[in-house]
mmCIF file of C-alpha atoms and ligand atoms in Angstrom:
data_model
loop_
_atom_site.group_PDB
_atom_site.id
_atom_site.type_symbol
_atom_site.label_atom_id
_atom_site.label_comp_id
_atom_site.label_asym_id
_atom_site.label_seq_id
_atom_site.Cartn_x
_atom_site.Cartn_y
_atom_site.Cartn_z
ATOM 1 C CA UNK E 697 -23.031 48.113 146.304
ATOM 2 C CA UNK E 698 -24.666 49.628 143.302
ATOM 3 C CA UNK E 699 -23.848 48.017 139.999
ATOM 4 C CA UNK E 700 -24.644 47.538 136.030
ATOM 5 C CA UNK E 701 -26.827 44.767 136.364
ATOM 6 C CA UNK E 702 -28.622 45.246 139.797
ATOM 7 C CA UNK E 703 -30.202 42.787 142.212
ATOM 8 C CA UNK E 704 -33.335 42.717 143.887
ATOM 9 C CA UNK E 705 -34.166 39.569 146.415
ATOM 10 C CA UNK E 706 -37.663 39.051 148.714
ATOM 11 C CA UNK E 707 -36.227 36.748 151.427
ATOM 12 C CA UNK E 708 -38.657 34.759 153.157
ATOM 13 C CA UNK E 709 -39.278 31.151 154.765
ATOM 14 C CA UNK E 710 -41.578 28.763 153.506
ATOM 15 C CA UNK E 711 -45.781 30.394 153.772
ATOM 16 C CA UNK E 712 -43.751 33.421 154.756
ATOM 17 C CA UNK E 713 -45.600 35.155 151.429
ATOM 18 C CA UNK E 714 -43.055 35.869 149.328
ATOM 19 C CA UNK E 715 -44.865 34.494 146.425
ATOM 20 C CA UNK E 716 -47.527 36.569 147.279
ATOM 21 C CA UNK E 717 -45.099 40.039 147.803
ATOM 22 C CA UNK E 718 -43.617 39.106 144.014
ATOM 23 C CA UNK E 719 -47.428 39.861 142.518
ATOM 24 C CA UNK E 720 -46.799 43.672 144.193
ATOM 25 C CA UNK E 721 -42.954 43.603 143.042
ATOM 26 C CA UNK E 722 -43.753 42.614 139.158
ATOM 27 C CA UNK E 723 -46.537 45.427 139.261
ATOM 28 C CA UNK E 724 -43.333 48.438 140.142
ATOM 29 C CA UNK E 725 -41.565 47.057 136.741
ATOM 30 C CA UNK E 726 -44.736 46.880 134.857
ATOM 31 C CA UNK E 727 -45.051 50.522 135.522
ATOM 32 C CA UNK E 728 -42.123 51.901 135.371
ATOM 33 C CA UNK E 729 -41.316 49.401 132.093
ATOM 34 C CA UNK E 730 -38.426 47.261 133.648
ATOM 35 C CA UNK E 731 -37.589 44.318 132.175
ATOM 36 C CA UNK E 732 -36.890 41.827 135.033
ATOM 37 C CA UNK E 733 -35.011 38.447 135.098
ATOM 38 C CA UNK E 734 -37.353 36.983 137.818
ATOM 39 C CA UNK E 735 -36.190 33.493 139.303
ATOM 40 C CA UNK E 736 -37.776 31.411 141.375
ATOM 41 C CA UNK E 737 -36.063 30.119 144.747
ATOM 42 C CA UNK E 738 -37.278 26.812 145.057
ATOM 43 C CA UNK E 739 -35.600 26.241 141.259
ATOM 44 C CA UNK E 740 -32.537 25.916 143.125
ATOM 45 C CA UNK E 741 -33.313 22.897 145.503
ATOM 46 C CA UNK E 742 -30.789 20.329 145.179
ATOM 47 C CA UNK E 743 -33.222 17.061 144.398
ATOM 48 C CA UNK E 744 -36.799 16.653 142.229
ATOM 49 C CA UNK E 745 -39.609 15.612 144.567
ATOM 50 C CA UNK E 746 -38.846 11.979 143.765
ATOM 51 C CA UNK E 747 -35.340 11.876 144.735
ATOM 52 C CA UNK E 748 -35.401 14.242 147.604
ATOM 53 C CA UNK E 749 -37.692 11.551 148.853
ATOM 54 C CA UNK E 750 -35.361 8.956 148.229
ATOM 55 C CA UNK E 751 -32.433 10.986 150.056
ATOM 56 C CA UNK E 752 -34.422 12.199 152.856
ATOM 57 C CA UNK E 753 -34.883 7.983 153.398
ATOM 58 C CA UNK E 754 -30.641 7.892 153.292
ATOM 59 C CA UNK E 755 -30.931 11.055 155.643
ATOM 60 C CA UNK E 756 -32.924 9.530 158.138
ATOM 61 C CA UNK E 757 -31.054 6.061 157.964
ATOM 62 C CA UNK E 758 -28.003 7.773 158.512
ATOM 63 C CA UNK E 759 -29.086 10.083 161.272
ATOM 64 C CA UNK E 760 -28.105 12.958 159.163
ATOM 65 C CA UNK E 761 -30.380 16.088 159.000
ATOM 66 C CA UNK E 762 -31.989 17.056 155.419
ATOM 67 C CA UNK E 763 -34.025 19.897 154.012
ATOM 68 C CA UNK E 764 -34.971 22.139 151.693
ATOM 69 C CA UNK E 765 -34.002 25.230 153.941
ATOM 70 C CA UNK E 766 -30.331 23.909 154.158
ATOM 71 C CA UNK E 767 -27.220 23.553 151.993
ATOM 72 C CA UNK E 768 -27.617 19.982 151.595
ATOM 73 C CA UNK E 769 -30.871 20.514 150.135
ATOM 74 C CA UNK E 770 -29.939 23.249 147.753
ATOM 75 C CA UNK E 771 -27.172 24.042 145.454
ATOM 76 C CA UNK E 772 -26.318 27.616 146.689
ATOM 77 C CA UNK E 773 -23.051 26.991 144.953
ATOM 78 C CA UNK E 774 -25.296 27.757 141.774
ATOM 79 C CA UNK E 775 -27.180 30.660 143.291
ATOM 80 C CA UNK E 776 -24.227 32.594 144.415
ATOM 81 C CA UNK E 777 -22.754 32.187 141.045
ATOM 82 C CA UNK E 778 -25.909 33.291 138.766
ATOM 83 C CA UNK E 779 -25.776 36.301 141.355
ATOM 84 C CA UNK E 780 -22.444 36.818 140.019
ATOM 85 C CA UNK E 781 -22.494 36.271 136.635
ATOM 86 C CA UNK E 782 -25.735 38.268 136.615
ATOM 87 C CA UNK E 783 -23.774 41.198 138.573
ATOM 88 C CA UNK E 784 -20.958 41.170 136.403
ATOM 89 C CA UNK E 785 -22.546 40.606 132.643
ATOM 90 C CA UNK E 786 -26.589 40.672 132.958
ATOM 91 C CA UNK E 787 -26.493 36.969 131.920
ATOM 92 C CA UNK E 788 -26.823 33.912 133.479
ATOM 93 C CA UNK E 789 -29.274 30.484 133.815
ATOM 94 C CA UNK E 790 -33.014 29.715 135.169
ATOM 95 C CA UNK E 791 -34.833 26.828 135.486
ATOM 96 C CA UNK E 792 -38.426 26.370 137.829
ATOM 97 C CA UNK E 793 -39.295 23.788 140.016
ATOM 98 C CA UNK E 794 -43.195 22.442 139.543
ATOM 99 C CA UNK E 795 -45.184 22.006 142.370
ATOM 100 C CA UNK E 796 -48.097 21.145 141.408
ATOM 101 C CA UNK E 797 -50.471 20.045 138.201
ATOM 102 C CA UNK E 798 -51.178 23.409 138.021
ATOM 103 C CA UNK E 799 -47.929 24.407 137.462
ATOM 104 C CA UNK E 800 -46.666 21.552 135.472
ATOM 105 C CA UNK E 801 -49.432 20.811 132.949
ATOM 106 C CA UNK E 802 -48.008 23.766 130.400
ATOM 107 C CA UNK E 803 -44.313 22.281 130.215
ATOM 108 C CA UNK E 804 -46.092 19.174 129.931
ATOM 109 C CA UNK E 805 -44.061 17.493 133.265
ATOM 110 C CA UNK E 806 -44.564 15.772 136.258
ATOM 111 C CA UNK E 807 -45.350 17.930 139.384
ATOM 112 C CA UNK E 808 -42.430 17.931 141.551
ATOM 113 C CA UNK E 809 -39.608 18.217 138.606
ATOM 114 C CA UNK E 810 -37.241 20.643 137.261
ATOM 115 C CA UNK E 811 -37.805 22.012 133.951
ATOM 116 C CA UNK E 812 -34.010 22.249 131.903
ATOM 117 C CA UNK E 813 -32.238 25.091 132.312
ATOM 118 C CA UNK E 814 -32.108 27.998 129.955
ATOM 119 C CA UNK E 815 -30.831 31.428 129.462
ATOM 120 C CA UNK E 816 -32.459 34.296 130.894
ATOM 121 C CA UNK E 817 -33.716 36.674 128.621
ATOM 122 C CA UNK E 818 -31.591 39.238 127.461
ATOM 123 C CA UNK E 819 -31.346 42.555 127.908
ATOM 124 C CA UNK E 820 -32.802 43.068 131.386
ATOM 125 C CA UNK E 821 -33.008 46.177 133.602
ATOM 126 C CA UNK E 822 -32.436 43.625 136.799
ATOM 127 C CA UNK E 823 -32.745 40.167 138.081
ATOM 128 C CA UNK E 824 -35.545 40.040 140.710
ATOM 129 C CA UNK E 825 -35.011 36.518 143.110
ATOM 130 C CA UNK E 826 -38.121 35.900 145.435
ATOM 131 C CA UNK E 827 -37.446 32.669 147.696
ATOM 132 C CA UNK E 828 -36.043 30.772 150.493
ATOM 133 C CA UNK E 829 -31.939 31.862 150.686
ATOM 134 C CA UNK E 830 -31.393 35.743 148.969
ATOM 135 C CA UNK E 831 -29.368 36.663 151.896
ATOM 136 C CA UNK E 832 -27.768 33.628 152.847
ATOM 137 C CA UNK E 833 -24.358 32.822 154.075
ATOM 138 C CA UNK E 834 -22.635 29.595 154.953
ATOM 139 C CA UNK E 835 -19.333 28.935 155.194
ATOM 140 C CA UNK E 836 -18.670 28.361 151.429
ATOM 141 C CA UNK E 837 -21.068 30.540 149.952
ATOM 142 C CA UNK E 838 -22.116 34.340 150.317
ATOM 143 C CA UNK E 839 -25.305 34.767 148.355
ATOM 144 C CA UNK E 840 -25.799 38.281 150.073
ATOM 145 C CA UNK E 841 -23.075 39.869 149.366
ATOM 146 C CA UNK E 842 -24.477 39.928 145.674
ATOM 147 C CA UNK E 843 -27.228 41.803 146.043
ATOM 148 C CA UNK E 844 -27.946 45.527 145.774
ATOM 149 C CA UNK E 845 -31.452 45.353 147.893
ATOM 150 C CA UNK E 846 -32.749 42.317 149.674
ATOM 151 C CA UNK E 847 -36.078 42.405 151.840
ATOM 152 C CA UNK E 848 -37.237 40.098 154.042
ATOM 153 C CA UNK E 849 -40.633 39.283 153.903
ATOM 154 C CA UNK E 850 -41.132 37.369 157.787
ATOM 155 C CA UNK E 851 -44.652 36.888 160.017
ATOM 156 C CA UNK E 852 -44.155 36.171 163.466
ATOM 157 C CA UNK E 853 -43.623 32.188 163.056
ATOM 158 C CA UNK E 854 -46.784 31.219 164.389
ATOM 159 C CA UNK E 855 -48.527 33.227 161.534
ATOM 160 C CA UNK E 856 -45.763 31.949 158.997
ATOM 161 C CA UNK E 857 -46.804 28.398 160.117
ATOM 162 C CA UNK E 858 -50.635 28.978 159.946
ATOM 163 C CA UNK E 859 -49.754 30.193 156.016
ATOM 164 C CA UNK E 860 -47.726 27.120 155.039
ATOM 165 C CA UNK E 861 -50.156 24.822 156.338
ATOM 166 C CA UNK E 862 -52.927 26.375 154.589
ATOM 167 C CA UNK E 863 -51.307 27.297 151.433
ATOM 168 C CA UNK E 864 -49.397 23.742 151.572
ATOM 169 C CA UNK E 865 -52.937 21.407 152.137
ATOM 170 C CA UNK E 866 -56.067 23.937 150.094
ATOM 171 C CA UNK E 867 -53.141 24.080 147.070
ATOM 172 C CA UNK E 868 -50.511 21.699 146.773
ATOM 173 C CA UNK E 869 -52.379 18.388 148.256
ATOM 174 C CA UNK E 870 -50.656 17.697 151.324
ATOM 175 C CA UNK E 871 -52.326 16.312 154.752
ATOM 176 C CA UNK E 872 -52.099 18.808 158.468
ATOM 177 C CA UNK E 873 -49.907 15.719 159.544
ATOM 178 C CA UNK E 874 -47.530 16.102 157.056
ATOM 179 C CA UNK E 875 -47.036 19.455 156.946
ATOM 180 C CA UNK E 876 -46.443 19.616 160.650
ATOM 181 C CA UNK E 877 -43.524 16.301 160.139
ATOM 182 C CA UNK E 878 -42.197 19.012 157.697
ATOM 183 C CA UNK E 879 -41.984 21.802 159.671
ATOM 184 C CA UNK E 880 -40.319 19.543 162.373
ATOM 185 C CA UNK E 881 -37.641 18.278 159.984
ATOM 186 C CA UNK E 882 -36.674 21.918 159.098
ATOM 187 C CA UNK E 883 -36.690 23.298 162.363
ATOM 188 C CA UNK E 884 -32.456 23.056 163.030
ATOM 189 C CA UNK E 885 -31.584 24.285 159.218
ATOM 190 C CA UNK E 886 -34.750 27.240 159.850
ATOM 191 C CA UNK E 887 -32.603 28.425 162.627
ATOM 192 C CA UNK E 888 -29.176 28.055 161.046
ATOM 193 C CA UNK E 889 -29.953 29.116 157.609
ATOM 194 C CA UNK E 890 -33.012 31.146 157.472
ATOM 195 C CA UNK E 891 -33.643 33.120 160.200
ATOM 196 C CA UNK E 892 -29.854 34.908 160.214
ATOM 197 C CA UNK E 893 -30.684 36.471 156.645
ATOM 198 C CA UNK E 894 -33.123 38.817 158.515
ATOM 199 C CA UNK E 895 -29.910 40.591 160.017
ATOM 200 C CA UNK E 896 -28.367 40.969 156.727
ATOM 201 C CA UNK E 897 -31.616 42.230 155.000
ATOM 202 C CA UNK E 898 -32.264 46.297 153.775
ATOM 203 C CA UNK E 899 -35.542 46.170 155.108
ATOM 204 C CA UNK E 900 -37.901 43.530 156.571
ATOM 205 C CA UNK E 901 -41.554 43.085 156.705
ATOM 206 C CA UNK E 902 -42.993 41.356 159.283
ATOM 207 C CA UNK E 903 -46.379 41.002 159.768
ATOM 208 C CA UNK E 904 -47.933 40.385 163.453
ATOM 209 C CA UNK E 905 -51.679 39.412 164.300
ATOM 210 C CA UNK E 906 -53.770 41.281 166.635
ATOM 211 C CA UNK E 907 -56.223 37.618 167.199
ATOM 212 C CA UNK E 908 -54.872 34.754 168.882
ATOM 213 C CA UNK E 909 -52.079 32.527 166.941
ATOM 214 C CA UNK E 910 -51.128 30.722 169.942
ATOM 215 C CA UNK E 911 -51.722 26.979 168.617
ATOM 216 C CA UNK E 912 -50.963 27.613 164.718
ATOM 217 C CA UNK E 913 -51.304 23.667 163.957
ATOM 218 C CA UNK E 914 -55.581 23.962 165.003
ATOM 219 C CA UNK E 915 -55.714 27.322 163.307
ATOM 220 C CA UNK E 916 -58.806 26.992 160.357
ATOM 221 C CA UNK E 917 -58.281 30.227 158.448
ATOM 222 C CA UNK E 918 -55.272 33.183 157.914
ATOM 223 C CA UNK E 919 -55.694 36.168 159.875
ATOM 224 C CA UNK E 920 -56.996 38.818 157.637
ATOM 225 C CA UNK E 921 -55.266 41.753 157.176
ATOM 226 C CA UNK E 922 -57.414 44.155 159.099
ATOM 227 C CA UNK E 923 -56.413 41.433 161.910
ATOM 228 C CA UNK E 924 -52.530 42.384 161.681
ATOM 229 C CA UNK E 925 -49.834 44.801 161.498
ATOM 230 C CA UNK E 926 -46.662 45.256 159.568
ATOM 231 C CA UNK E 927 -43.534 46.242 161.414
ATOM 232 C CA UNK E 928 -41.501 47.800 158.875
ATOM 233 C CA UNK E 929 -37.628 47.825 159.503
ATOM 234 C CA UNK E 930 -35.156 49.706 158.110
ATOM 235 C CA UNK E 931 -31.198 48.187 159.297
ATOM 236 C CA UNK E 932 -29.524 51.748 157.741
ATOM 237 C CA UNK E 933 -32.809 54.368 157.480
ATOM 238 C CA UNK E 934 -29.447 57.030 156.111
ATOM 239 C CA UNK E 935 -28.714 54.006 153.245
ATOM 240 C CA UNK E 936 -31.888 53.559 151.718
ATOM 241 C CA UNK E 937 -32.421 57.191 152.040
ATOM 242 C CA UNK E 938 -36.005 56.163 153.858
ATOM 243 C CA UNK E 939 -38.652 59.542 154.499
ATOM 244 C CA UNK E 940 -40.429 58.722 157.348
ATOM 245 C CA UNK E 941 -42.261 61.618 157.679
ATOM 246 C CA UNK E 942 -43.405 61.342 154.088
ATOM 247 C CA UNK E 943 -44.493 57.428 154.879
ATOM 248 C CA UNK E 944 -46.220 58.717 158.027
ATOM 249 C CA UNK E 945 -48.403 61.229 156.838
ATOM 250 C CA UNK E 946 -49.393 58.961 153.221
ATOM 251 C CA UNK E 947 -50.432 55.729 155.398
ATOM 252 C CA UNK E 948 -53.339 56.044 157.692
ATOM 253 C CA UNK E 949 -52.391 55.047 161.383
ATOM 254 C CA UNK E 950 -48.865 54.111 160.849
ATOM 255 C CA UNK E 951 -46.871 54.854 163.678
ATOM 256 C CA UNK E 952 -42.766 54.873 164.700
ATOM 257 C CA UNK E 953 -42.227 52.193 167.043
ATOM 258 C CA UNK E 954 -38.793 52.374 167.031
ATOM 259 C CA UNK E 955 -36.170 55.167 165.064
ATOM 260 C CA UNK E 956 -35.576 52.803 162.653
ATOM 261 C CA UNK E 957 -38.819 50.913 162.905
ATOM 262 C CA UNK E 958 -42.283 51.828 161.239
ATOM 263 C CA UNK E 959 -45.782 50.551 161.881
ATOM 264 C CA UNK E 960 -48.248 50.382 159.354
ATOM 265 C CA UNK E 961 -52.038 48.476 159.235
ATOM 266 C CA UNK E 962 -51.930 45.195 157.437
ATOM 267 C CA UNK E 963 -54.159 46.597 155.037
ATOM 268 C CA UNK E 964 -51.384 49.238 154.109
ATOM 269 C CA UNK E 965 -48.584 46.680 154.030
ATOM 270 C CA UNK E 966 -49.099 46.523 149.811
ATOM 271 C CA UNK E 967 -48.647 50.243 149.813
ATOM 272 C CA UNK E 968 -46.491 50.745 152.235
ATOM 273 C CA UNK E 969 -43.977 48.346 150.104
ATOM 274 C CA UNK E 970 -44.439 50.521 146.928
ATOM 275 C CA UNK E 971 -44.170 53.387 148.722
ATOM 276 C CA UNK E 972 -41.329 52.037 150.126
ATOM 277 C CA UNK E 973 -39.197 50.074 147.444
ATOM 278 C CA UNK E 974 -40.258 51.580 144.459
ATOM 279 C CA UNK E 975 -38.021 54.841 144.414
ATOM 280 C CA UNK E 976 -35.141 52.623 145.477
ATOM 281 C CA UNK E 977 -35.950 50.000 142.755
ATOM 282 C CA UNK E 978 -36.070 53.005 140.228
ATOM 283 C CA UNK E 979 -32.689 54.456 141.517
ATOM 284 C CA UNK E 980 -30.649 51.363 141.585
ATOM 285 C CA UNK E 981 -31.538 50.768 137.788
ATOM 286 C CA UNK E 982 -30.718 54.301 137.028
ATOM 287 C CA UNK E 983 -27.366 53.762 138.231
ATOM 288 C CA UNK E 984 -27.019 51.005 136.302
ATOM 289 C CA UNK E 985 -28.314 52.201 132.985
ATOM 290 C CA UNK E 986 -25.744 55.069 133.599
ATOM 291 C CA UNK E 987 -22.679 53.217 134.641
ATOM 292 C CA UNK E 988 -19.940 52.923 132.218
ATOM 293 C CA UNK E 989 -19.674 48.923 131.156
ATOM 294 C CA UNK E 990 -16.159 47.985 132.540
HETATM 295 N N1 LIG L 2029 -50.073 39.348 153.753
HETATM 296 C C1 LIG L 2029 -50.797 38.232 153.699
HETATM 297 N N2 LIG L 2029 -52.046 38.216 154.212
HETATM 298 C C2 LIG L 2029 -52.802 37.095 154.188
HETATM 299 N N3 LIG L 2029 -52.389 35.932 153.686
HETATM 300 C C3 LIG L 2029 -51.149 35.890 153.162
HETATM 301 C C4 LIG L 2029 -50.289 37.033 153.147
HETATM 302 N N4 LIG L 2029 -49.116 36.661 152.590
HETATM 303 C C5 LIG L 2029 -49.255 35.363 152.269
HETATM 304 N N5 LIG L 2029 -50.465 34.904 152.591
HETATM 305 C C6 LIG L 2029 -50.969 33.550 152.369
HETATM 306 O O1 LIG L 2029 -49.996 32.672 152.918
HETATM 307 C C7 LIG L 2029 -49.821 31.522 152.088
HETATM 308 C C8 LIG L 2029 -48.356 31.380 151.732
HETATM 309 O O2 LIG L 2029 -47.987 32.491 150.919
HETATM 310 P P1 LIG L 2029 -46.960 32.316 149.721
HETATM 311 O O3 LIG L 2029 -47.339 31.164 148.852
HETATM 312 O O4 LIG L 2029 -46.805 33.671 149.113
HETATM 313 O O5 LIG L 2029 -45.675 31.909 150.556
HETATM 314 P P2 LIG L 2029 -44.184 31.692 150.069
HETATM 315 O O6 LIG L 2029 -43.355 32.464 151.008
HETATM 316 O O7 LIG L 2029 -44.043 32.013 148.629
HETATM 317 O O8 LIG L 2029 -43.996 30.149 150.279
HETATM 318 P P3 LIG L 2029 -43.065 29.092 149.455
HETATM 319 O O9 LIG L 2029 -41.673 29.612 149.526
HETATM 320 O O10 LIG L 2029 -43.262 27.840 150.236
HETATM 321 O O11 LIG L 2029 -43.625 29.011 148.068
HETATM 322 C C9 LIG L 2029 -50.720 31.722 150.885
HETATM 323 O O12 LIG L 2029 -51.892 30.985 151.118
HETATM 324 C C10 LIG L 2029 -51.016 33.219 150.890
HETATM 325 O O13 LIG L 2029 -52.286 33.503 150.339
HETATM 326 O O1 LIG L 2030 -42.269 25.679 149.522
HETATM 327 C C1 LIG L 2030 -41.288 25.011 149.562
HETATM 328 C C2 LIG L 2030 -39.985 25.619 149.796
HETATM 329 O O2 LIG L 2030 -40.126 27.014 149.668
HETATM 330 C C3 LIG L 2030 -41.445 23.555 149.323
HETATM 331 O O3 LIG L 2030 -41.539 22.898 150.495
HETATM 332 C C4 LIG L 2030 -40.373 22.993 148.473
HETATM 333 O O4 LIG L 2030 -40.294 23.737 147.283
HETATM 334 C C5 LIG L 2030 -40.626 21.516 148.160
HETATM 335 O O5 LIG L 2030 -41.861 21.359 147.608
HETATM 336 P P1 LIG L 2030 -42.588 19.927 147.624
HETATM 337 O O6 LIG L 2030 -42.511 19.421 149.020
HETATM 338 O O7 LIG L 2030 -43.981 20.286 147.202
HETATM 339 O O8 LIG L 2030 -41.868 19.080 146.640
#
């Protein structure tokens, strides 16, 4: 599905890591000397902090289910149409959502707001997207279909859980308790919403523990990445033209688990994603710097 203006997403839940796969992403451009249009998933939540507050009250009054892993918490309308617009002309709108001080102090807002929207910059090689809903499909909206690679960045939940509520109380302020009441909320639109993209994803990454996850909410620190694997798989190995033999012999004690599936250390999983995603990051902008503009 190879076009002009190409599409890269990292699909992931919330403490999946996706943030944290976007620092290895922007480090491919920077060498090869892409210019990026990178946006931010969590820009597109429907409601500021303050008034998803105020609607998740309504929500809850009403008996209606709310969050920001669903379509009434996001405007998807939006994303599938910058995908779109991107596709078609390189252009399109960003905004990013603050979480924190941190975050917020430079653009001189509140944490928890919207900054406006405003043009992406122009001329880009690609627009990388690294959030919550990069493959997602409802029955209005097909964000997937836009894009020419999507990836799905996905611990085993437990682990995915032990990340959020880390991540969530050491950096953005928030208490065990109501991290857990979050990840309760979310649980119905997590199944409907988020866990189907990992069918519809190129390639997933999903990283599994080798020490004992088994009650994530008591869980003091992250298993380390000596303590995990990556199981790296492919959904077409023939469409993204993967060498497996090549990836076997350059990562230490990776091993096929499957035809289409490989295992690598969790100390190789940086690696193994350049190895991995940078020749098809370099040949989707190739065909799109050579593509005739319709
Ligand atoms: N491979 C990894 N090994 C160890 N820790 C990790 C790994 N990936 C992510 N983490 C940790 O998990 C936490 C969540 O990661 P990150 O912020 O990247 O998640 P996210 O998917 O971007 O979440 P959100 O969408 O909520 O912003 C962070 O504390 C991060 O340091
Ligand atoms: O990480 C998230 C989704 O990916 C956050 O939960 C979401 O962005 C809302 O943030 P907050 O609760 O801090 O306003």
């Amino acid at each position: 599905m190879s076009k002009q203006h190409p599409i890269v997403a990292i699909t992931g839940s919330s403490g999946a890591g996706t943030s944290t796969v976007r620092g290895a992403m922007e480090h491919i451009f920077r060498r090869d000397g892409f210019n990026a249009a990178v946006i931010e998933g969590d820009s597109f939540h429907r409601y500021d902090r303050f008034e998803m507050r105020r609607q998740l009250e309504l929500a809850r009054e009403e008996g209606r289910n709310l969050s920001h892993f669903g379509p009434d918490g996001n405007v998807f309308e939006e994303l599938e149409a910058l995908f779109r617009e991107y596709g078609e002309h390189g252009t399109g709108k960003r905004r990013y959502y603050l979480h924190n001080a941190e975050e917020a102090s430079p653009f001189k807002q509140e944490p928890g707001t919207f900054t406006p929207w405003e043009a992406l910059p122009g001329d880009t090689d690609l627009l990388f997207y690294e959030g919550l809903h990069g493959g997602v499909v409802t029955g209005d909206v097909n964000v997937a279909q836009h894009v020419d690679l999507l990836v799905g960045v996905v611990p085993i939940v437990n682990l995915e859980w032990i990340q959020k509520i880390h991540r969530d109380t050491s950096v953005r302020g928030y208490s065990p308790e109501a991290v857990t009441d979050t990840i309760l909320r979310r649980l119905p639109d997590y199944v409907h919403y988020i866990t189907p993209q990992f069918s519809r994803t190129d390639i997933n990454f999903q990283r599994v523990p080798t020490v004992d996850t088994s009650n994530p909410f008591i869980a003091r620190d992250i298993p380390t990445l000596d303590e995990s694997f990556v199981v790296i798989r492919f959904r077409e190995p023939r469409k993204t033209q993967v060498d497996f033999s090549y990836l076997l012999n350059m990562i230490d004690d990776s091993f096929m688990s499957r035809r289409n599936t490989i295992v690598v250390p969790g100390g190789k999983m940086g690696l193994a994603m350049e190895l991995i995603t940078q020749p098809l990051i370099e040949r989707l902008v190739q065909n799109g710097a050579n593509r005739v503009p319709a």
